Amino acid sequence: GPPFYSKQSQVNKMTENTHVLVPEQRILSTEEKTQLLQELSLNAVDLPKIDSTDAGIKELSPENGDIVEIIRISKNAGRSKYYRVVING
């Protein structure tokens, strides 16, 4: 009946939203890493950490000390960039 249909459409809507909002992730090149750290006046160790085995970046084959750029897209804020330094768990 209708309650099941309603529930299913909510699940579909959640799945669509989740899929659309998956963040883009990439490893910065050596030049980009140097430039970023200079711009922020930081050392890599000052950045928030992300484990190399994290499901979100594992497919990038990150190495210890790499910097991952994460671009999150939200309806309100648009594109926001975050940076994490890779550590070996």
PDB file of C-alpha atoms in Angstrom:
ATOM      1  CA  GLY A   1       0.000   0.000   0.000  1.00  0.00           C
ATOM      2  CA  PRO A   2       0.901   3.675   0.098  1.00  0.00           C
ATOM      3  CA  PRO A   3       3.044   3.512   3.300  1.00  0.00           C
ATOM      4  CA  PHE A   4       5.486   1.125   1.591  1.00  0.00           C
ATOM      5  CA  TYR A   5       5.597   3.273  -1.539  1.00  0.00           C
ATOM      6  CA  SER A   6       6.188   6.383   0.543  1.00  0.00           C
ATOM      7  CA  LYS A   7       8.992   4.690   2.452  1.00  0.00           C
ATOM      8  CA  GLN A   8      10.609   3.448  -0.770  1.00  0.00           C
ATOM      9  CA  SER A   9      10.531   6.893  -2.359  1.00  0.00           C
ATOM     10  CA  GLN A  10      12.229   8.306   0.757  1.00  0.00           C
ATOM     11  CA  VAL A  11      14.967   5.670   0.453  1.00  0.00           C
ATOM     12  CA  ASN A  12      15.415   6.473  -3.253  1.00  0.00           C
ATOM     13  CA  LYS A  13      15.639  10.173  -2.481  1.00  0.00           C
ATOM     14  CA  MET A  14      18.268   9.557   0.233  1.00  0.00           C
ATOM     15  CA  THR A  15      20.288   7.365  -2.114  1.00  0.00           C
ATOM     16  CA  GLU A  16      20.204   9.985  -4.892  1.00  0.00           C
ATOM     17  CA  ASN A  17      21.301  12.715  -2.507  1.00  0.00           C
ATOM     18  CA  THR A  18      24.091  10.611  -1.058  1.00  0.00           C
ATOM     19  CA  HIS A  19      25.360   9.713  -4.521  1.00  0.00           C
ATOM     20  CA  VAL A  20      25.354  13.305  -5.742  1.00  0.00           C
ATOM     21  CA  LEU A  21      27.161  14.613  -2.663  1.00  0.00           C
ATOM     22  CA  VAL A  22      30.076  12.158  -2.682  1.00  0.00           C
ATOM     23  CA  PRO A  23      33.160  14.362  -2.357  1.00  0.00           C
ATOM     24  CA  GLU A  24      35.830  14.520  -5.054  1.00  0.00           C
ATOM     25  CA  GLN A  25      39.248  13.503  -3.774  1.00  0.00           C
ATOM     26  CA  ARG A  26      42.707  13.663  -5.266  1.00  0.00           C
ATOM     27  CA  ILE A  27      46.330  13.656  -4.181  1.00  0.00           C
ATOM     28  CA  LEU A  28      48.168  16.935  -4.693  1.00  0.00           C
ATOM     29  CA  SER A  29      51.314  16.986  -6.819  1.00  0.00           C
ATOM     30  CA  THR A  30      54.604  17.899  -5.131  1.00  0.00           C
ATOM     31  CA  GLU A  31      54.356  21.435  -6.546  1.00  0.00           C
ATOM     32  CA  GLU A  32      50.751  21.863  -5.380  1.00  0.00           C
ATOM     33  CA  LYS A  33      51.670  20.549  -1.936  1.00  0.00           C
ATOM     34  CA  THR A  34      54.546  23.040  -1.613  1.00  0.00           C
ATOM     35  CA  GLN A  35      52.385  25.929  -2.820  1.00  0.00           C
ATOM     36  CA  LEU A  36      49.502  25.038  -0.479  1.00  0.00           C
ATOM     37  CA  LEU A  37      51.723  24.822   2.581  1.00  0.00           C
ATOM     38  CA  GLN A  38      53.380  28.147   1.721  1.00  0.00           C
ATOM     39  CA  GLU A  39      49.990  29.838   1.228  1.00  0.00           C
ATOM     40  CA  LEU A  40      48.710  28.499   4.546  1.00  0.00           C
ATOM     41  CA  SER A  41      52.044  29.050   6.346  1.00  0.00           C
ATOM     42  CA  LEU A  42      51.822  25.504   7.636  1.00  0.00           C
ATOM     43  CA  ASN A  43      53.819  22.310   7.695  1.00  0.00           C
ATOM     44  CA  ALA A  44      52.175  19.102   6.512  1.00  0.00           C
ATOM     45  CA  VAL A  45      52.092  17.846  10.127  1.00  0.00           C
ATOM     46  CA  ASP A  46      49.817  20.789  11.025  1.00  0.00           C
ATOM     47  CA  LEU A  47      47.044  19.561   8.713  1.00  0.00           C
ATOM     48  CA  PRO A  48      44.289  17.218   9.894  1.00  0.00           C
ATOM     49  CA  LYS A  49      45.229  13.572   9.356  1.00  0.00           C
ATOM     50  CA  ILE A  50      43.602  10.881   7.231  1.00  0.00           C
ATOM     51  CA  ASP A  51      44.540   7.216   7.399  1.00  0.00           C
ATOM     52  CA  SER A  52      45.948   5.729   4.185  1.00  0.00           C
ATOM     53  CA  THR A  53      43.448   2.859   4.521  1.00  0.00           C
ATOM     54  CA  ASP A  54      40.431   5.219   4.726  1.00  0.00           C
ATOM     55  CA  ALA A  55      37.753   3.915   2.352  1.00  0.00           C
ATOM     56  CA  GLY A  56      37.369   7.339   0.730  1.00  0.00           C
ATOM     57  CA  ILE A  57      40.989   7.532  -0.462  1.00  0.00           C
ATOM     58  CA  LYS A  58      42.223   3.950  -0.523  1.00  0.00           C
ATOM     59  CA  GLU A  59      41.723   3.703  -4.303  1.00  0.00           C
ATOM     60  CA  LEU A  60      44.147   6.648  -4.777  1.00  0.00           C
ATOM     61  CA  SER A  61      47.001   4.489  -3.355  1.00  0.00           C
ATOM     62  CA  PRO A  62      48.083   7.299  -1.023  1.00  0.00           C
ATOM     63  CA  GLU A  63      51.494   7.282   0.592  1.00  0.00           C
ATOM     64  CA  ASN A  64      52.559   8.582   3.986  1.00  0.00           C
ATOM     65  CA  GLY A  65      52.905  12.390   3.808  1.00  0.00           C
ATOM     66  CA  ASP A  66      50.722  12.864   0.706  1.00  0.00           C
ATOM     67  CA  ILE A  67      48.169  15.660   0.919  1.00  0.00           C
ATOM     68  CA  VAL A  68      44.646  14.819  -0.190  1.00  0.00           C
ATOM     69  CA  GLU A  69      42.374  17.563  -1.481  1.00  0.00           C
ATOM     70  CA  ILE A  70      38.725  16.848  -0.714  1.00  0.00           C
ATOM     71  CA  ILE A  71      36.103  18.902  -2.539  1.00  0.00           C
ATOM     72  CA  ARG A  72      32.703  18.762  -0.930  1.00  0.00           C
ATOM     73  CA  ILE A  73      29.697  20.114  -2.767  1.00  0.00           C
ATOM     74  CA  SER A  74      26.714  21.338  -0.808  1.00  0.00           C
ATOM     75  CA  LYS A  75      23.598  23.091  -1.961  1.00  0.00           C
ATOM     76  CA  ASN A  76      24.208  25.947   0.475  1.00  0.00           C
ATOM     77  CA  ALA A  77      27.965  26.456   0.448  1.00  0.00           C
ATOM     78  CA  GLY A  78      28.812  25.379  -3.090  1.00  0.00           C
ATOM     79  CA  ARG A  79      32.278  23.844  -3.459  1.00  0.00           C
ATOM     80  CA  SER A  80      34.428  23.715  -0.326  1.00  0.00           C
ATOM     81  CA  LYS A  81      38.014  22.415  -0.317  1.00  0.00           C
ATOM     82  CA  TYR A  82      39.529  20.548   2.606  1.00  0.00           C
ATOM     83  CA  TYR A  83      43.032  19.167   2.969  1.00  0.00           C
ATOM     84  CA  ARG A  84      44.271  16.138   4.906  1.00  0.00           C
ATOM     85  CA  VAL A  85      47.749  14.703   5.300  1.00  0.00           C
ATOM     86  CA  VAL A  86      48.004  10.955   4.811  1.00  0.00           C
ATOM     87  CA  ILE A  87      49.331   8.814   7.626  1.00  0.00           C
ATOM     88  CA  ASN A  88      49.958   5.083   7.554  1.00  0.00           C
ATOM     89  CA  GLY A  89      47.577   3.475  10.043  1.00  0.00           C
TER      90      GLY A  89
END
